[in-house]
Tab-separated table of N, CA and C in Angstrom:
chain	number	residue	atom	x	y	z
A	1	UNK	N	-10.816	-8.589	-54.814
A	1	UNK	CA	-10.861	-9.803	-55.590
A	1	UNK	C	-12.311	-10.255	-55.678
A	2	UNK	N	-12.787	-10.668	-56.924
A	2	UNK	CA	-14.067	-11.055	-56.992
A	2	UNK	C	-14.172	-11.878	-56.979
A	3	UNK	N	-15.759	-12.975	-56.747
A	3	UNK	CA	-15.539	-14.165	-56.365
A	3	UNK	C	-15.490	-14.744	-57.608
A	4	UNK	N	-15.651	-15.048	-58.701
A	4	UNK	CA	-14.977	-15.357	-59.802
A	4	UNK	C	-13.599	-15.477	-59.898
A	5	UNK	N	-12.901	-15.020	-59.627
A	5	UNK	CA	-11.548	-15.142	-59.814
A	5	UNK	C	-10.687	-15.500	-58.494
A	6	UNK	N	-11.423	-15.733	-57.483
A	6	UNK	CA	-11.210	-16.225	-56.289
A	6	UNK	C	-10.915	-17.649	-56.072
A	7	UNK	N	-9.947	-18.451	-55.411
A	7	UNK	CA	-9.270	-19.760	-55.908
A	7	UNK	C	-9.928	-19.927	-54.673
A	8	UNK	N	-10.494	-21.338	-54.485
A	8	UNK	CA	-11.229	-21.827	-53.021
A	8	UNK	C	-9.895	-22.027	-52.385
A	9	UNK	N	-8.942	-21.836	-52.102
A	9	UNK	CA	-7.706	-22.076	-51.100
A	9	UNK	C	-8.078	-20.366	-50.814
A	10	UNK	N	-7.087	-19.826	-51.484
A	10	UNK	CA	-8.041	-18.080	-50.686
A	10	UNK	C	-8.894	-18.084	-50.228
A	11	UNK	N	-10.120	-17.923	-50.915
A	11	UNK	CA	-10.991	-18.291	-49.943
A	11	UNK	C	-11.720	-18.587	-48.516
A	12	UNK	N	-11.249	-20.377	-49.122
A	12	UNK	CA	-10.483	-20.857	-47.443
A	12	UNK	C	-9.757	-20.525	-46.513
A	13	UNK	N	-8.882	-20.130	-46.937
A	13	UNK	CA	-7.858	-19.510	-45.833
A	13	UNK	C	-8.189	-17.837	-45.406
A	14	UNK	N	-9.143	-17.380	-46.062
A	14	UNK	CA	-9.366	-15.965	-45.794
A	14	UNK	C	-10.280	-16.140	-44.249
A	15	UNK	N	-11.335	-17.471	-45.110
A	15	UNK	CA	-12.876	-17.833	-43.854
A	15	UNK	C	-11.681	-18.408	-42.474
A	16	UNK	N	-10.197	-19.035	-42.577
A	16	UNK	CA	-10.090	-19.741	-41.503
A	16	UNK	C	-9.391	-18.428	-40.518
A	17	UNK	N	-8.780	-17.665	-41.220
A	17	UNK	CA	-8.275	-16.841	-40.661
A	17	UNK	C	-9.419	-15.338	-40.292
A	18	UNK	N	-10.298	-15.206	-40.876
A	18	UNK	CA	-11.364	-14.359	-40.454
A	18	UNK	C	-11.665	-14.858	-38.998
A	19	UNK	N	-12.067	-16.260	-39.042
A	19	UNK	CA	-12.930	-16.658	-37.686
A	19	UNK	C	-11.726	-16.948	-36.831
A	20	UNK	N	-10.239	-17.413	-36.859
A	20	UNK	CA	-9.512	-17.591	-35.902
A	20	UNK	C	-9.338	-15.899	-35.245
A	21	UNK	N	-9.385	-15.002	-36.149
A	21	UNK	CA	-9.093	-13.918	-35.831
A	21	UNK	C	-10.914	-13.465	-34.564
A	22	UNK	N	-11.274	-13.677	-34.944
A	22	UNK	CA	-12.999	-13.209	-34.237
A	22	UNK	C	-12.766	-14.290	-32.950
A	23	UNK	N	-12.396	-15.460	-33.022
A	23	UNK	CA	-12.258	-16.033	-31.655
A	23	UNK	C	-11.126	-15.348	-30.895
A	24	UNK	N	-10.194	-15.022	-31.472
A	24	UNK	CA	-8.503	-13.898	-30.764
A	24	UNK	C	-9.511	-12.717	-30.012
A	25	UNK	N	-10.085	-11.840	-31.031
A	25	UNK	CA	-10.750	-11.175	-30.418
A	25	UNK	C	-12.169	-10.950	-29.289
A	26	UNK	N	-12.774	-12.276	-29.253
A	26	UNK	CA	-13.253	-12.602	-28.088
A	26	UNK	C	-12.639	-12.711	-26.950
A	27	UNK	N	-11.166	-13.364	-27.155
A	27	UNK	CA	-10.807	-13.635	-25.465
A	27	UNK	C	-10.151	-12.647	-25.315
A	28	UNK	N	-9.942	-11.677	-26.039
A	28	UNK	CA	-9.249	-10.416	-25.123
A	28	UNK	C	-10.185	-9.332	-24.854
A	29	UNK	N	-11.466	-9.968	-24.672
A	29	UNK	CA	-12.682	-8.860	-24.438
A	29	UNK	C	-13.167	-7.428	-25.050
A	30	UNK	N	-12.942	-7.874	-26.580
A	30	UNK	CA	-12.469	-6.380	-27.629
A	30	UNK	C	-14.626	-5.942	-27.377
A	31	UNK	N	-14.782	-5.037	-28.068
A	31	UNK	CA	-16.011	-4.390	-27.635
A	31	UNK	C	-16.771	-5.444	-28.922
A	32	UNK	N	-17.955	-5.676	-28.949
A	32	UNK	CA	-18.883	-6.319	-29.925
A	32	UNK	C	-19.091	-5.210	-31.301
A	33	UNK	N	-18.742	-4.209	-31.088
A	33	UNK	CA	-18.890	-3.705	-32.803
A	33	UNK	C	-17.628	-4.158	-33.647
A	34	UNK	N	-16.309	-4.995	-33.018
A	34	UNK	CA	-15.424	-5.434	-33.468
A	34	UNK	C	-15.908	-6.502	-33.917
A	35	UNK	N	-16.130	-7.596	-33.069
A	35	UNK	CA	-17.360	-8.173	-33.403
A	35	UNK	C	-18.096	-8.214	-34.960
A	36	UNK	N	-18.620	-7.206	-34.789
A	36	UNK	CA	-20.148	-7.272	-35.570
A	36	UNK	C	-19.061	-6.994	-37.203
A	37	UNK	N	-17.894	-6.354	-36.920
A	37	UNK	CA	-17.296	-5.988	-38.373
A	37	UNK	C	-16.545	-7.605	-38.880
A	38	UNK	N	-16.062	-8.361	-37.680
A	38	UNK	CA	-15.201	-9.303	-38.354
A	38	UNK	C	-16.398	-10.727	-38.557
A	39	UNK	N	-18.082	-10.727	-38.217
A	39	UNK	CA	-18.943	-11.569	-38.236
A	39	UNK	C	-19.224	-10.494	-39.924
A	40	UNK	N	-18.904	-9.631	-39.868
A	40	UNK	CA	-19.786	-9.282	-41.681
A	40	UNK	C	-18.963	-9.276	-42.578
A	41	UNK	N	-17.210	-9.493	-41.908
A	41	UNK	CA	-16.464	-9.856	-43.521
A	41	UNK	C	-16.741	-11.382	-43.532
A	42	UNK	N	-16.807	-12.026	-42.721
A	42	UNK	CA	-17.047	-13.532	-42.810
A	42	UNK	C	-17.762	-13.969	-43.132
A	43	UNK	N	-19.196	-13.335	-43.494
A	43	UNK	CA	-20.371	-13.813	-43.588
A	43	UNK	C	-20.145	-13.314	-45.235
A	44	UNK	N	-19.612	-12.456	-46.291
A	44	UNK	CA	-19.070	-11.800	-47.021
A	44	UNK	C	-18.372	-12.884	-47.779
A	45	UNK	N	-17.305	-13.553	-47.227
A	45	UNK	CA	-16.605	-14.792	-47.564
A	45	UNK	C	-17.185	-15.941	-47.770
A	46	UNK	N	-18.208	-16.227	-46.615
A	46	UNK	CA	-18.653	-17.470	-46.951
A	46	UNK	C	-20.215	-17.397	-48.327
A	47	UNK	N	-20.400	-16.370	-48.237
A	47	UNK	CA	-20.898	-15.540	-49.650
A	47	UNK	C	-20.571	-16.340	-50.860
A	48	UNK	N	-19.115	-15.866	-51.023
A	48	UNK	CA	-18.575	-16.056	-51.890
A	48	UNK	C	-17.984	-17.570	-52.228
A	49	UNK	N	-17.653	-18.000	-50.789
A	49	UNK	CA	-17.608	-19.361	-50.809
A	49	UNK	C	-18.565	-20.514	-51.359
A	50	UNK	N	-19.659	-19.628	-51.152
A	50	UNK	CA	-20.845	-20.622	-51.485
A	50	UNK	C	-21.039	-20.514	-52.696
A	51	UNK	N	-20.995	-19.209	-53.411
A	51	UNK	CA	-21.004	-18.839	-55.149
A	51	UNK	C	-20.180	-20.055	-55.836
A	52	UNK	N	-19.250	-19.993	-55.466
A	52	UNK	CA	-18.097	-20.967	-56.049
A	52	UNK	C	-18.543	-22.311	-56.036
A	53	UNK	N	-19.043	-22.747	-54.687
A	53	UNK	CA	-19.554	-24.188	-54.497
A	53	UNK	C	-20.728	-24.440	-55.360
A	54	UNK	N	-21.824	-23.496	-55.805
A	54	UNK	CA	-22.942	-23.560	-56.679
A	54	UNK	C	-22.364	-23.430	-57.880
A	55	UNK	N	-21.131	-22.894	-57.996
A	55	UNK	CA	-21.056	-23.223	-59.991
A	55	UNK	C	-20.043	-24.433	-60.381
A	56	UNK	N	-20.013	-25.605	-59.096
A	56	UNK	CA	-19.991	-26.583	-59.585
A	56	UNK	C	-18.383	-26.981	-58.939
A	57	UNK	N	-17.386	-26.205	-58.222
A	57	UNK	CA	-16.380	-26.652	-58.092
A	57	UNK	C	-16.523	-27.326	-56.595
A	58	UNK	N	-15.600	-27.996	-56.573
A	58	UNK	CA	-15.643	-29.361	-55.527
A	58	UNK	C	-14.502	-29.103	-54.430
A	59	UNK	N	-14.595	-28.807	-53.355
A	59	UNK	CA	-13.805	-28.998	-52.371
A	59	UNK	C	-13.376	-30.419	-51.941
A	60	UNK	N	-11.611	-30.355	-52.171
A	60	UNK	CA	-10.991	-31.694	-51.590
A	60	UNK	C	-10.903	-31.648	-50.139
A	61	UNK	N	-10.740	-33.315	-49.820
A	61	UNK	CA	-10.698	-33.676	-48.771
A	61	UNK	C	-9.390	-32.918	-47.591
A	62	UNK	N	-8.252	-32.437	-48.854
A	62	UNK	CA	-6.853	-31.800	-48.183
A	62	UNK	C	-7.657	-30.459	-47.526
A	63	UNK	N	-8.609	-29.704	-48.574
A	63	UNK	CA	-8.773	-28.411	-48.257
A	63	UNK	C	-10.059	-28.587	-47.062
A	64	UNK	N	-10.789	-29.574	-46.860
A	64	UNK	CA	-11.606	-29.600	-45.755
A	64	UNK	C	-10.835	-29.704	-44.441
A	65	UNK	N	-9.935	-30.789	-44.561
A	65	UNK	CA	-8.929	-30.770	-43.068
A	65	UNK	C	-8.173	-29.786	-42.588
A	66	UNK	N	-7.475	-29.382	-44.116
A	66	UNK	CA	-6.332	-27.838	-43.857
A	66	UNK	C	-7.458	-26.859	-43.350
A	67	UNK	N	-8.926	-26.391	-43.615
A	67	UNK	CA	-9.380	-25.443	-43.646
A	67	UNK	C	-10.608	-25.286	-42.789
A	68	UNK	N	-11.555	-26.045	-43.687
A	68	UNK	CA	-12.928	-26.740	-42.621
A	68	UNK	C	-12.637	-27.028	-41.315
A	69	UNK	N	-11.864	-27.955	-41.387
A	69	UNK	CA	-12.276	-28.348	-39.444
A	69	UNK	C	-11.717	-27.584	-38.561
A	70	UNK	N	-10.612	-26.713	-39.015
A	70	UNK	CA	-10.097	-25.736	-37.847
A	70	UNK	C	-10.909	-24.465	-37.385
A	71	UNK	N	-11.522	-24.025	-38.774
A	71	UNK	CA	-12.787	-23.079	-38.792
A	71	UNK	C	-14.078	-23.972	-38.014
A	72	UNK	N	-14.242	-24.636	-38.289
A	72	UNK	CA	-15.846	-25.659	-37.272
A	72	UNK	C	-15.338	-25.163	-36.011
A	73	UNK	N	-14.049	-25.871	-35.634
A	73	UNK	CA	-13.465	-25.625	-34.345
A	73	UNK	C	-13.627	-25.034	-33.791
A	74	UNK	N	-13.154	-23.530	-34.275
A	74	UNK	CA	-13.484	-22.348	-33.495
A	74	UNK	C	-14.392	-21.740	-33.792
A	75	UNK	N	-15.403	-21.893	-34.653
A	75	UNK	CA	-16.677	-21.681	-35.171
A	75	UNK	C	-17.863	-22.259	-33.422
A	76	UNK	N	-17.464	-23.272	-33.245
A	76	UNK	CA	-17.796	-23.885	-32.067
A	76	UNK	C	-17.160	-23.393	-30.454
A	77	UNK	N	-16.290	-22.865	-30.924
A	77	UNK	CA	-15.627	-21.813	-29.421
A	77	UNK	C	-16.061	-20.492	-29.814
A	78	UNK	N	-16.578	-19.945	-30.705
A	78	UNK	CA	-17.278	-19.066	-30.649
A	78	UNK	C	-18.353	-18.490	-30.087
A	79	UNK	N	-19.153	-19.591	-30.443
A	79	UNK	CA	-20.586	-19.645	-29.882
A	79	UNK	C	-20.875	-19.940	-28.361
A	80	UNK	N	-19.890	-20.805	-28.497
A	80	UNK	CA	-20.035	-20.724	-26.507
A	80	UNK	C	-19.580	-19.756	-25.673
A	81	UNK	N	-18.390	-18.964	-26.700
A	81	UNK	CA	-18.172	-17.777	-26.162
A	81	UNK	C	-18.947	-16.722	-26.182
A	82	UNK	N	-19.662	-16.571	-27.303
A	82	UNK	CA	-21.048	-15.649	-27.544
A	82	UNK	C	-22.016	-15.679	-26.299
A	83	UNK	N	-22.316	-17.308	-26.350
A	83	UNK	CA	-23.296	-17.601	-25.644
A	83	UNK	C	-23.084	-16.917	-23.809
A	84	UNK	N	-21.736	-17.344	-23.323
A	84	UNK	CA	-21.329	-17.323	-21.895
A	84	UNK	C	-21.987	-15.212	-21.878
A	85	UNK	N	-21.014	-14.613	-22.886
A	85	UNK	CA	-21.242	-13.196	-22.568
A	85	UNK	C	-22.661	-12.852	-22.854
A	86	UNK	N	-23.487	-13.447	-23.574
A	86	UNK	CA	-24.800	-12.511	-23.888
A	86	UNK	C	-25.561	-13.249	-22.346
A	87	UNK	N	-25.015	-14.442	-21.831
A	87	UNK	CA	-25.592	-14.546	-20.893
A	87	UNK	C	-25.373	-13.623	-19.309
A	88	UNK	N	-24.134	-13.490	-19.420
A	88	UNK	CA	-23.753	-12.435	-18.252
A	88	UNK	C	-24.301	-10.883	-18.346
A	89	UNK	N	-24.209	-10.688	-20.024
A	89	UNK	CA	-25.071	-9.214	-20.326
A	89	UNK	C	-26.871	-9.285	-19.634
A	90	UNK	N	-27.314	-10.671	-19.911
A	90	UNK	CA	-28.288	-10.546	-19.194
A	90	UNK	C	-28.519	-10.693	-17.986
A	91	UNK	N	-27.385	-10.896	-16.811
A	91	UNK	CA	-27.329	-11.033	-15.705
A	91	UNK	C	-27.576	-9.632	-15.317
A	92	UNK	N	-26.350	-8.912	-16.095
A	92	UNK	CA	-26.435	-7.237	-15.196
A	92	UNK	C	-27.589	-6.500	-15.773
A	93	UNK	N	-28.031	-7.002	-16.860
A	93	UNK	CA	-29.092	-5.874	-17.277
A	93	UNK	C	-30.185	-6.373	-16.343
A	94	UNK	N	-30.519	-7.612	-15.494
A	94	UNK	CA	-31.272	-7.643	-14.526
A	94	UNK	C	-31.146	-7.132	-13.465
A	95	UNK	N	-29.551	-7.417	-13.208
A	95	UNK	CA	-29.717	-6.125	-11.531
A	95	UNK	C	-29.215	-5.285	-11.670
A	96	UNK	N	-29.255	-4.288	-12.709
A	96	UNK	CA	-29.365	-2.956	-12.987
A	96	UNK	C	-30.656	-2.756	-12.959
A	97	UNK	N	-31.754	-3.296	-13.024
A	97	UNK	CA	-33.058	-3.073	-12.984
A	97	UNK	C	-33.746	-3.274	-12.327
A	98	UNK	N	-33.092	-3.761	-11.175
A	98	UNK	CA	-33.534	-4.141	-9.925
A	98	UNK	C	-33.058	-3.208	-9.106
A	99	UNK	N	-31.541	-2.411	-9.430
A	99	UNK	CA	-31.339	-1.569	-8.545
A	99	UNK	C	-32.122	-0.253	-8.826
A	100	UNK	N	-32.973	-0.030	-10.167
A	100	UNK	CA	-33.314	0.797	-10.539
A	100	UNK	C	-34.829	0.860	-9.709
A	101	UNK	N	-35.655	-0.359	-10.053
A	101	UNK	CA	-36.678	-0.293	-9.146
A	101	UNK	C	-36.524	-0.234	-7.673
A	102	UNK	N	-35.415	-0.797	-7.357
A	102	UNK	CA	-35.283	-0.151	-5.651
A	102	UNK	C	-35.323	0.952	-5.333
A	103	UNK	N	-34.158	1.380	-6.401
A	103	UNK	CA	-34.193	3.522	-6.645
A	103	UNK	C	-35.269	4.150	-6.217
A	104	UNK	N	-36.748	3.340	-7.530
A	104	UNK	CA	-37.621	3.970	-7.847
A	104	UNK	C	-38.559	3.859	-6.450
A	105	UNK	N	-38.896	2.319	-5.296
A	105	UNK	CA	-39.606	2.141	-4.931
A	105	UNK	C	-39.489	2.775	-3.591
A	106	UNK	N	-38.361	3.149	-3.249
A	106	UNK	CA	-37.429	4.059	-2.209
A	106	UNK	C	-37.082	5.266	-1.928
A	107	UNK	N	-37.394	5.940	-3.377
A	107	UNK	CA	-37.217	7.009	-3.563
A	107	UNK	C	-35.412	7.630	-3.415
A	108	UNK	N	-34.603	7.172	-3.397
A	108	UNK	CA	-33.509	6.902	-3.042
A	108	UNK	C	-33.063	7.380	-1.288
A	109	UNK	N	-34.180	7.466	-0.666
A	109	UNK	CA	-33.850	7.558	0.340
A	109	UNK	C	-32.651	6.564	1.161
A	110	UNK	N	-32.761	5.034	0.694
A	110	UNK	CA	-31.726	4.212	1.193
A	110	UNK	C	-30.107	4.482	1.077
A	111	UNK	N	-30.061	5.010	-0.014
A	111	UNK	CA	-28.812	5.476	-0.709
A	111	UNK	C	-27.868	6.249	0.147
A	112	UNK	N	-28.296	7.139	0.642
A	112	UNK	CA	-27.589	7.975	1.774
A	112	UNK	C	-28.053	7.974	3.209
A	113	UNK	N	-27.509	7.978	4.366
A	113	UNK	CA	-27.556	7.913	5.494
A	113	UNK	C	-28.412	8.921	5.759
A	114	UNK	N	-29.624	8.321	6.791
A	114	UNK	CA	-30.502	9.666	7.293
A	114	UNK	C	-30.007	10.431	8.307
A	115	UNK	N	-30.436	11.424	8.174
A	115	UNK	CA	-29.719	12.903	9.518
A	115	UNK	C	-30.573	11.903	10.935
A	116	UNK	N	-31.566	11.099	10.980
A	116	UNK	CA	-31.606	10.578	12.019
A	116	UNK	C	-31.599	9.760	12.524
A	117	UNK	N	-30.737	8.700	11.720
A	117	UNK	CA	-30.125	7.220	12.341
A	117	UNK	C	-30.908	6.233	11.795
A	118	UNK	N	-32.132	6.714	10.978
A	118	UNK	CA	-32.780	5.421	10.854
A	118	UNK	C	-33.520	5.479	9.433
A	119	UNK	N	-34.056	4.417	9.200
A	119	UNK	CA	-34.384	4.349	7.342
A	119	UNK	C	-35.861	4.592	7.747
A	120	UNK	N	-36.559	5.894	6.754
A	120	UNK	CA	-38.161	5.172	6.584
A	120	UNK	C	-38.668	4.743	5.528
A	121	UNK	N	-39.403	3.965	5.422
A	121	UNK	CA	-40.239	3.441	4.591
A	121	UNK	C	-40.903	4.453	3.904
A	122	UNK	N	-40.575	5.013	2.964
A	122	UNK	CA	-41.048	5.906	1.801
A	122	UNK	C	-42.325	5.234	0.617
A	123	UNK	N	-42.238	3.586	0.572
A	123	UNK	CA	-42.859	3.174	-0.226
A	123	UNK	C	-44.708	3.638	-0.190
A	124	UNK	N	-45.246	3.702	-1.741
A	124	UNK	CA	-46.262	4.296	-1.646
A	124	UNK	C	-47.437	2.691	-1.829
């Protein structure tokens, strides 16, 4: 359907159900290229949404409540959901890199038990 011939209730209801669907798939921890496909039909929609709004047609107050605010809604549980995981992604990508420089500064000698009871200091 092109956006020309696209009725702002479709539309609407495509953008409310795109993003209710992208918040569904946040809380069941789906992988981020799921993600990245249901953030580019939406971004696709609101495209088109906006075409429509520039050639002059007017969104009612019914279709902002039915449509708008439930999308803001979770438009807004999105982002905090975004936000919480890209923040934990940066938790482990720090101590993954910390266990890596230990690796490195240790030589992995710590890693396995020495044949003689005791750790040495390998560091250079």
């Amino acid at each position: 359907m092109t956006a020309t011939f696209a009725s702002p209730d479709t539309l609407l209801n495509e953008l409310l159900e795109c993003t209710l669907q992208l918040q569904k798939r946040l809380l069941e921890d789906a992988e981020p290229e799921e993600w990245n496909d249901l953030l580019e039909h939406r971004q696709s929609v609101i495209e088109r949404l906006d075409e429509l709004l520039g050639a002059g047609i007017a969104l009612s107050e019914e279709q902002k409540i039915r449509y708008l605010q439930p999308a803001a809604e979770a438009d807004r549980n999105i982002l905090s959901m975004m936000t919480r995981k890209k923040m934990k992604l940066g938790a482990d990508m720090a101590n993954l890199q910390k266990s890596k420089t230990v690796h490195d500064q240790y030589g992995g000698y710590g890693s396995s038990p020495s044949a003689y009871g005791a750790f040495f200091d390998k560091r250079k």
